[in-house]
CSV table of C-alpha atoms and ligand atoms in Angstrom, one decimal:
chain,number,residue,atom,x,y,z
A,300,UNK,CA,-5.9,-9.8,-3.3
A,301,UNK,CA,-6.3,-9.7,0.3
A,302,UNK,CA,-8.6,-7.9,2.2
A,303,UNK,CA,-7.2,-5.0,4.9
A,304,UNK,CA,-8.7,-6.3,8.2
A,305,UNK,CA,-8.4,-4.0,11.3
A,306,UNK,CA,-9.9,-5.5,14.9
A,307,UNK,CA,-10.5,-3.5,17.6
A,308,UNK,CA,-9.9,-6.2,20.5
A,309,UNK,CA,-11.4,-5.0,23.8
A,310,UNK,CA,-10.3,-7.4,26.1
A,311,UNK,CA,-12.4,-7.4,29.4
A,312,UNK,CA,-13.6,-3.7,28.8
A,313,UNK,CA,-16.9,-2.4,28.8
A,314,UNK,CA,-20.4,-3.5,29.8
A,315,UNK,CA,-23.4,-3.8,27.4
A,316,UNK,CA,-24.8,-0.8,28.3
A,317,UNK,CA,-20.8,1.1,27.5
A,318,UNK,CA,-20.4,-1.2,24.3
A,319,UNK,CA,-23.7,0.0,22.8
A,320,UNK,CA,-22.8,3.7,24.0
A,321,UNK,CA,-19.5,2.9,22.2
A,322,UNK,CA,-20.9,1.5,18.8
A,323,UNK,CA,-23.3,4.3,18.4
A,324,UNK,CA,-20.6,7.0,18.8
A,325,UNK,CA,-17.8,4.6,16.1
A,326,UNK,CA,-20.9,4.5,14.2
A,327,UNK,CA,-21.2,8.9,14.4
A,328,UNK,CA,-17.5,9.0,13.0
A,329,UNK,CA,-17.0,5.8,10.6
A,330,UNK,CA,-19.7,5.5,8.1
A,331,UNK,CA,-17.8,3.8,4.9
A,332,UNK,CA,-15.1,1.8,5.2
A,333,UNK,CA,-14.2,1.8,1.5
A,334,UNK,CA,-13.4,-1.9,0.6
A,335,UNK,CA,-11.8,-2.5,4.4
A,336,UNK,CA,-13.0,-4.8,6.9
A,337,UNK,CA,-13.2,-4.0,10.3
A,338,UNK,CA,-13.7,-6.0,13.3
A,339,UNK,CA,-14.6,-5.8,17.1
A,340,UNK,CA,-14.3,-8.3,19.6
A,341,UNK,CA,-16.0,-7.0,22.6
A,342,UNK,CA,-16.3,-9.4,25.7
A,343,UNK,CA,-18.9,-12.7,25.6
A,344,UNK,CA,-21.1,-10.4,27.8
A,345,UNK,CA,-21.7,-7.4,25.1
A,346,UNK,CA,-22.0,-9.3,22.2
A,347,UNK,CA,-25.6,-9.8,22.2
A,348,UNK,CA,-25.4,-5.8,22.5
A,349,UNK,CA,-23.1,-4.9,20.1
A,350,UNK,CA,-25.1,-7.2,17.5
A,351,UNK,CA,-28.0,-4.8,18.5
A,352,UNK,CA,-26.3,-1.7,18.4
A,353,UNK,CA,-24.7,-2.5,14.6
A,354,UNK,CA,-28.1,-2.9,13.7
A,355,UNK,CA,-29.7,-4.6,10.0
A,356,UNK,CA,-26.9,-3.3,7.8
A,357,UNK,CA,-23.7,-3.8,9.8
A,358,UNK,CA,-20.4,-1.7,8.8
A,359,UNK,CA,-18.1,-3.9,11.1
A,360,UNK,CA,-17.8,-7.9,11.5
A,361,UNK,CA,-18.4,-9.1,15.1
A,362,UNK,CA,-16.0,-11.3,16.3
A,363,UNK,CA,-15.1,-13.4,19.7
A,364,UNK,CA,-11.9,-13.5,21.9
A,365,UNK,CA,-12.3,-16.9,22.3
A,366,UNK,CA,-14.0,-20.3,22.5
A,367,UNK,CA,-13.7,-23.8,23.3
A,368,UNK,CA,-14.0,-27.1,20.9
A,369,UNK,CA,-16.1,-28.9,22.5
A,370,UNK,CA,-19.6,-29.1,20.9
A,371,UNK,CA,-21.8,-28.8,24.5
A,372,UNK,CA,-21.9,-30.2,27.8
A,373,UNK,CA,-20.7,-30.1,31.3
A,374,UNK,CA,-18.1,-27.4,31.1
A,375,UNK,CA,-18.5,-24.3,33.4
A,376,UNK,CA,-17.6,-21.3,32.3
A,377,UNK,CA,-16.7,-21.7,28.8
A,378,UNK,CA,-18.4,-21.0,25.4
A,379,UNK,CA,-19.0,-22.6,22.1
A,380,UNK,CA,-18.8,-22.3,18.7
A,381,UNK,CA,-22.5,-22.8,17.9
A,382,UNK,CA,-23.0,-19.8,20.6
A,383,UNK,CA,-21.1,-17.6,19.1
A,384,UNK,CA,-22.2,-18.4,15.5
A,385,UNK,CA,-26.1,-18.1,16.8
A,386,UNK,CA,-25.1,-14.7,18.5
A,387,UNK,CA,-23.8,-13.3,15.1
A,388,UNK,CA,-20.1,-13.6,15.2
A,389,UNK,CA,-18.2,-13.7,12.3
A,390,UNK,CA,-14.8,-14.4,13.3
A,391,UNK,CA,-12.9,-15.4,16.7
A,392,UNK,CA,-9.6,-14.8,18.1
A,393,UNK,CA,-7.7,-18.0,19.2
A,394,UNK,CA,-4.3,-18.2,21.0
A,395,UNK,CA,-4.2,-14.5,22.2
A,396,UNK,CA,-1.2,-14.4,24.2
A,397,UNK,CA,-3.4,-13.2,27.6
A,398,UNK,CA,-4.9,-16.9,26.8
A,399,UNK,CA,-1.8,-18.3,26.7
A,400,UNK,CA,-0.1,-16.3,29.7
A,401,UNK,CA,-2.7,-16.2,31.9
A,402,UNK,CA,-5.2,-19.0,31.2
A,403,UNK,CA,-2.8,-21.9,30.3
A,404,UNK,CA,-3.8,-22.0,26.2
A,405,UNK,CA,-1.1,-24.4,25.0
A,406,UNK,CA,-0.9,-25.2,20.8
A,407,UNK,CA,-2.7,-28.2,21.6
A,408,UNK,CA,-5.5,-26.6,22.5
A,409,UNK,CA,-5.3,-23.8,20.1
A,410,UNK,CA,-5.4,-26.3,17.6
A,411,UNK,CA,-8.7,-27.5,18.4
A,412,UNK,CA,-10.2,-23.8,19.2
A,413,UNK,CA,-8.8,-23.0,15.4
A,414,UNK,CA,-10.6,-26.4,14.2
A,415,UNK,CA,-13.8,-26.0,16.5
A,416,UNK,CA,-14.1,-22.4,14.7
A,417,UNK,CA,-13.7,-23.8,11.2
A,418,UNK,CA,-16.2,-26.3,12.0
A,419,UNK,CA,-18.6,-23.4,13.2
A,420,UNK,CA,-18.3,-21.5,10.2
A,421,UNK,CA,-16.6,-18.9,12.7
A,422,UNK,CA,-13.4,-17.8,10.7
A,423,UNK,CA,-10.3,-18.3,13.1
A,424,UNK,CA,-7.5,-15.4,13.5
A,425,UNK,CA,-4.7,-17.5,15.2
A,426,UNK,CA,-2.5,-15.3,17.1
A,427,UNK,CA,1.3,-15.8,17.3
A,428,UNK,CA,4.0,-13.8,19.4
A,429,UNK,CA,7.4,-14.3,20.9
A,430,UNK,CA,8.4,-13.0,24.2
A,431,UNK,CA,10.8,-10.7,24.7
A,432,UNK,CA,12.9,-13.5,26.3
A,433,UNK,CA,12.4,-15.8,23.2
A,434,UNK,CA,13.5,-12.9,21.1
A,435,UNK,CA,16.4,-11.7,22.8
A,436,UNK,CA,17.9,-15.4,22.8
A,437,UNK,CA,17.1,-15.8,19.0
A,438,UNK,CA,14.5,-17.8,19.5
A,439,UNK,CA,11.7,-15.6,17.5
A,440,UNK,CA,11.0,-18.1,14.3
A,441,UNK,CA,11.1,-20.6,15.9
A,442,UNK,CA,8.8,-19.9,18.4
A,443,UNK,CA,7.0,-18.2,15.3
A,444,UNK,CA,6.9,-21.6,13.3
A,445,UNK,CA,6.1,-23.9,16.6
A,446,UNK,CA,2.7,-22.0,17.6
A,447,UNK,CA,1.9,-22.0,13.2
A,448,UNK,CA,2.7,-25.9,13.4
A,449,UNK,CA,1.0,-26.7,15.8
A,450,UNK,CA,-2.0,-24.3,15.8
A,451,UNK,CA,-2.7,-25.1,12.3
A,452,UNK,CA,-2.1,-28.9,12.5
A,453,UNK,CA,-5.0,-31.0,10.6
A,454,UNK,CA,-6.0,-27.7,8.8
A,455,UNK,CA,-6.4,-28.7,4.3
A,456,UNK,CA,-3.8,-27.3,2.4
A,457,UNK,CA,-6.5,-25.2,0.7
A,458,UNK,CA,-8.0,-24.1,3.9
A,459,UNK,CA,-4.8,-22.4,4.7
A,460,UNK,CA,-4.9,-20.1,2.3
A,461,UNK,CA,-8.0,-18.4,3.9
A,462,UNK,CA,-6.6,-18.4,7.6
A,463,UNK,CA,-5.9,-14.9,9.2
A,464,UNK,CA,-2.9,-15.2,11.4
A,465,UNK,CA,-2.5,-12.4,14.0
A,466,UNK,CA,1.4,-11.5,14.8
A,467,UNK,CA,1.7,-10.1,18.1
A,468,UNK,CA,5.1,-9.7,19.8
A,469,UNK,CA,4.1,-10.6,23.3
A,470,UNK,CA,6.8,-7.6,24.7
A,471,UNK,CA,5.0,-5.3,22.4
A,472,UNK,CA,1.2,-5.6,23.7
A,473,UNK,CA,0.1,-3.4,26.3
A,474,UNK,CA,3.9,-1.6,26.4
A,475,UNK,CA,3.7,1.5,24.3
A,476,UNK,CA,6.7,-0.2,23.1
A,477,UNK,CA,5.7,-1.1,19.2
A,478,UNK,CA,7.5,-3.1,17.1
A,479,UNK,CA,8.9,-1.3,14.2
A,480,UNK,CA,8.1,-2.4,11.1
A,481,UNK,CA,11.5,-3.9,10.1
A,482,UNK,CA,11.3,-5.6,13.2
A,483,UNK,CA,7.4,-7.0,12.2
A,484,UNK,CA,7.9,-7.7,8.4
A,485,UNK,CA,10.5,-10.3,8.7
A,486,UNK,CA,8.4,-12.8,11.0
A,487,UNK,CA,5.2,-11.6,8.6
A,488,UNK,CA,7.7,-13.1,5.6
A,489,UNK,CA,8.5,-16.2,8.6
A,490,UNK,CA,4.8,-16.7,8.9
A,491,UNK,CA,4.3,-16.9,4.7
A,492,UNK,CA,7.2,-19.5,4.8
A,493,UNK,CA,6.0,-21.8,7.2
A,494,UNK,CA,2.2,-22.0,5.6
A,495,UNK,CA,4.1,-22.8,2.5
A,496,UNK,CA,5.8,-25.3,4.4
A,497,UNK,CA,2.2,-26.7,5.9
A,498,UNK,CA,0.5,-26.3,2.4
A,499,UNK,CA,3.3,-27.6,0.1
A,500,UNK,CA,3.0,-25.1,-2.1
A,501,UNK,CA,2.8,-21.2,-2.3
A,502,UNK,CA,-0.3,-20.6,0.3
A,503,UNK,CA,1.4,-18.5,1.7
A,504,UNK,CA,0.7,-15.2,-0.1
A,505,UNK,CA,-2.3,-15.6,0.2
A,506,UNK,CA,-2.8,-15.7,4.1
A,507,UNK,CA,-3.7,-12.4,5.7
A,508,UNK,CA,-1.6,-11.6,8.3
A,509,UNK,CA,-2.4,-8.4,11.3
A,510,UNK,CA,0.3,-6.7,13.1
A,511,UNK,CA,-0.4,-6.2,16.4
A,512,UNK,CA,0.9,-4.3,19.9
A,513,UNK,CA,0.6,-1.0,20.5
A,514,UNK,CA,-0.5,0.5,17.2
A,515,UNK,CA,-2.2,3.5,17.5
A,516,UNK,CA,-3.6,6.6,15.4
A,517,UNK,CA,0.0,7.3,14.7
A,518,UNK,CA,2.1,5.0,14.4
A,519,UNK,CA,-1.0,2.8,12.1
A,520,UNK,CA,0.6,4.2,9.0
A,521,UNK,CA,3.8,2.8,9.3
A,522,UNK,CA,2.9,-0.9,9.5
A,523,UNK,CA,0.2,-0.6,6.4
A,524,UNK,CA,2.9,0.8,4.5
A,525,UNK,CA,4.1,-2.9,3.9
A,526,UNK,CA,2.4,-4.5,1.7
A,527,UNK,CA,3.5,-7.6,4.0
A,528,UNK,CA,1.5,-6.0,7.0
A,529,UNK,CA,-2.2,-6.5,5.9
A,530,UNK,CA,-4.2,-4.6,9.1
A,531,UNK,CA,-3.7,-4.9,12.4
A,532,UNK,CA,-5.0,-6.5,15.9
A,533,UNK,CA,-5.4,-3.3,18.2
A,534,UNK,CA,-5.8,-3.2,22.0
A,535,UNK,CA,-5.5,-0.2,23.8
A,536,UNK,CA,-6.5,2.1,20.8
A,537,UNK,CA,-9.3,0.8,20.1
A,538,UNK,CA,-11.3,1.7,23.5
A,539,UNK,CA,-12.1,5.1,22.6
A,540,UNK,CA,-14.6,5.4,19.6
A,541,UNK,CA,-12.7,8.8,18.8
A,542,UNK,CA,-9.4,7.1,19.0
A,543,UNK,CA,-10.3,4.3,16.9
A,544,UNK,CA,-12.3,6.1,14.2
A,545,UNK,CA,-9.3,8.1,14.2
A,546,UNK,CA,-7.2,4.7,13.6
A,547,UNK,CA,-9.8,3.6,11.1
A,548,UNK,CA,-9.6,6.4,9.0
A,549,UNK,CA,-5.9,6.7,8.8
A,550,UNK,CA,-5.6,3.1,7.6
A,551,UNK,CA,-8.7,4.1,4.6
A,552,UNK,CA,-6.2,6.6,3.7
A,553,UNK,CA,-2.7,4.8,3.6
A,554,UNK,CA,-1.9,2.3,0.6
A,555,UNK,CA,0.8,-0.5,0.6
A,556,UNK,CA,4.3,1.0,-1.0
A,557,UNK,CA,4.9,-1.5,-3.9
A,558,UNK,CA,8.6,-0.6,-3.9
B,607,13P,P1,-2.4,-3.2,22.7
B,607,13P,O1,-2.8,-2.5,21.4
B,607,13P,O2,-3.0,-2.6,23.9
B,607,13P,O3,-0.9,-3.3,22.8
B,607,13P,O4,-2.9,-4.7,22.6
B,607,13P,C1,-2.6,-5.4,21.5
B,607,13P,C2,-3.4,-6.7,21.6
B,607,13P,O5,-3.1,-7.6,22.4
B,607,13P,C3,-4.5,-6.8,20.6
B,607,13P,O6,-5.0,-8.1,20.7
């Protein structure tokens, strides 16, 4: 059985002083998440915060955007493992597509963020896309099964089975543009294959695998309506504690369609 995960990702938004504001009002609106995980990644800067603001008992997981492999030493400006795991995080994005567009995050190193976090006892969510580019020339699993390949390289058959893998058609994030659901289940069934293919045997069902670009309040529904879509990786949406309570508690009320 695997566990619905929704993660708000909020990107380089909000100070401490917003991100506690913020958590106290999610907090006001979302008070059970009935058997759900839910999951923020607020910058480096507000995590300390957020930790504070969720307080003794916390309803949602604390997670990273990023971090790098190496254990400590001379290298400005990044973050470890061991400093997100003291700060409280539970979990850690690696290879968002902003990493890889912007900040040069090739599969070789998203292969050693995924393995850093394992070592940290910081569970990885690898995230995957194709461009619009790559999709329009055909390109889409195999891009798909290049970043999986390579990404999850080194990784024990068994320790595949508990990855989270984080689909995210790169024209899709920031666009209004969503994919539809026909267009997001296939490369879900690509990313099943290919960790069957890395595990050699059936892992694959039990991966968890997130939609995400552009979901919103209304258009949540339609992805968690697959039983092959298993949450989702929201941007935008997730900004607005009214938006995203909203968000949250249309995926409580939506069940995977077993036809
Ligand atoms: P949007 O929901 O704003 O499209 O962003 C998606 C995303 O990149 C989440 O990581």
């Amino acid at each position: 059985m695997r566990t619905r995960f929704i993660v708000g990702n909020w990107k380089m938004n909000k100070t401490a002083s917003e991100a506690t504001a913020f958590v106290r009002r999610l907090a006001q609106q979302v008070t059970d998440l009935a058997g759900i995980q839910v999951g923020l990644t607020p910058p480096f800067t507000a995590l300390q915060a957020v930790r504070e603001a969720l307080g003794p008992a916390p309803l949602f997981l604390l997670g990273a955007q990023n971090l790098y492999w190496e254990e400590k030493g001379a290298f400005t400006g990044e973050v470890s493992g061991a400093m997100l795991k003291d700060l409280g995080c539970q979990f850690v994005l690696v290879g968002h597509s902003e990493r890889r567009q912007y900040f040069g995050d090739q599969d070789a190193w998203t292969n050693k963020k995924v393995l850093a976090a394992i070592r940290h006892g910081l569970e990885p969510i690898l995230c995957v896309g194709e461009t619009l580019q790559d999709r329009d020339a055909g390109n889409t699993d195999l891009v798909i099964q290049r970043q999986l390949r390579a990404g999850l390289a080194g990784i024990e058959a068994r320790a595949l089975g508990t990855m989270t893998i984080a689909y995210e058609p790169v024209w899709a994030i920031g666009t209004g543009r969503a994919a539809s659901s026909e267009q997001a289940v296939p490369v879900h069934r690509v990313i099943r294959r290919t960790i069957d293919e890395l595990s050699g045997s059936n892992t694959g069902r039990h991966v968890r695998i997130l939609y995400g670009g552009s979901v919103t309040p209304q258009n949540i529904a339609d992805f968690l309506i697959s039983e092959e879509i298993d949450g989702a990786l929201v941007g935008g949406a997730c900004l607005d504690p009214v938006s995203f309570a909203t968000l949250l508690k249309v995926a409580l009320g939506s069940s995977p369609s077993t036809t």
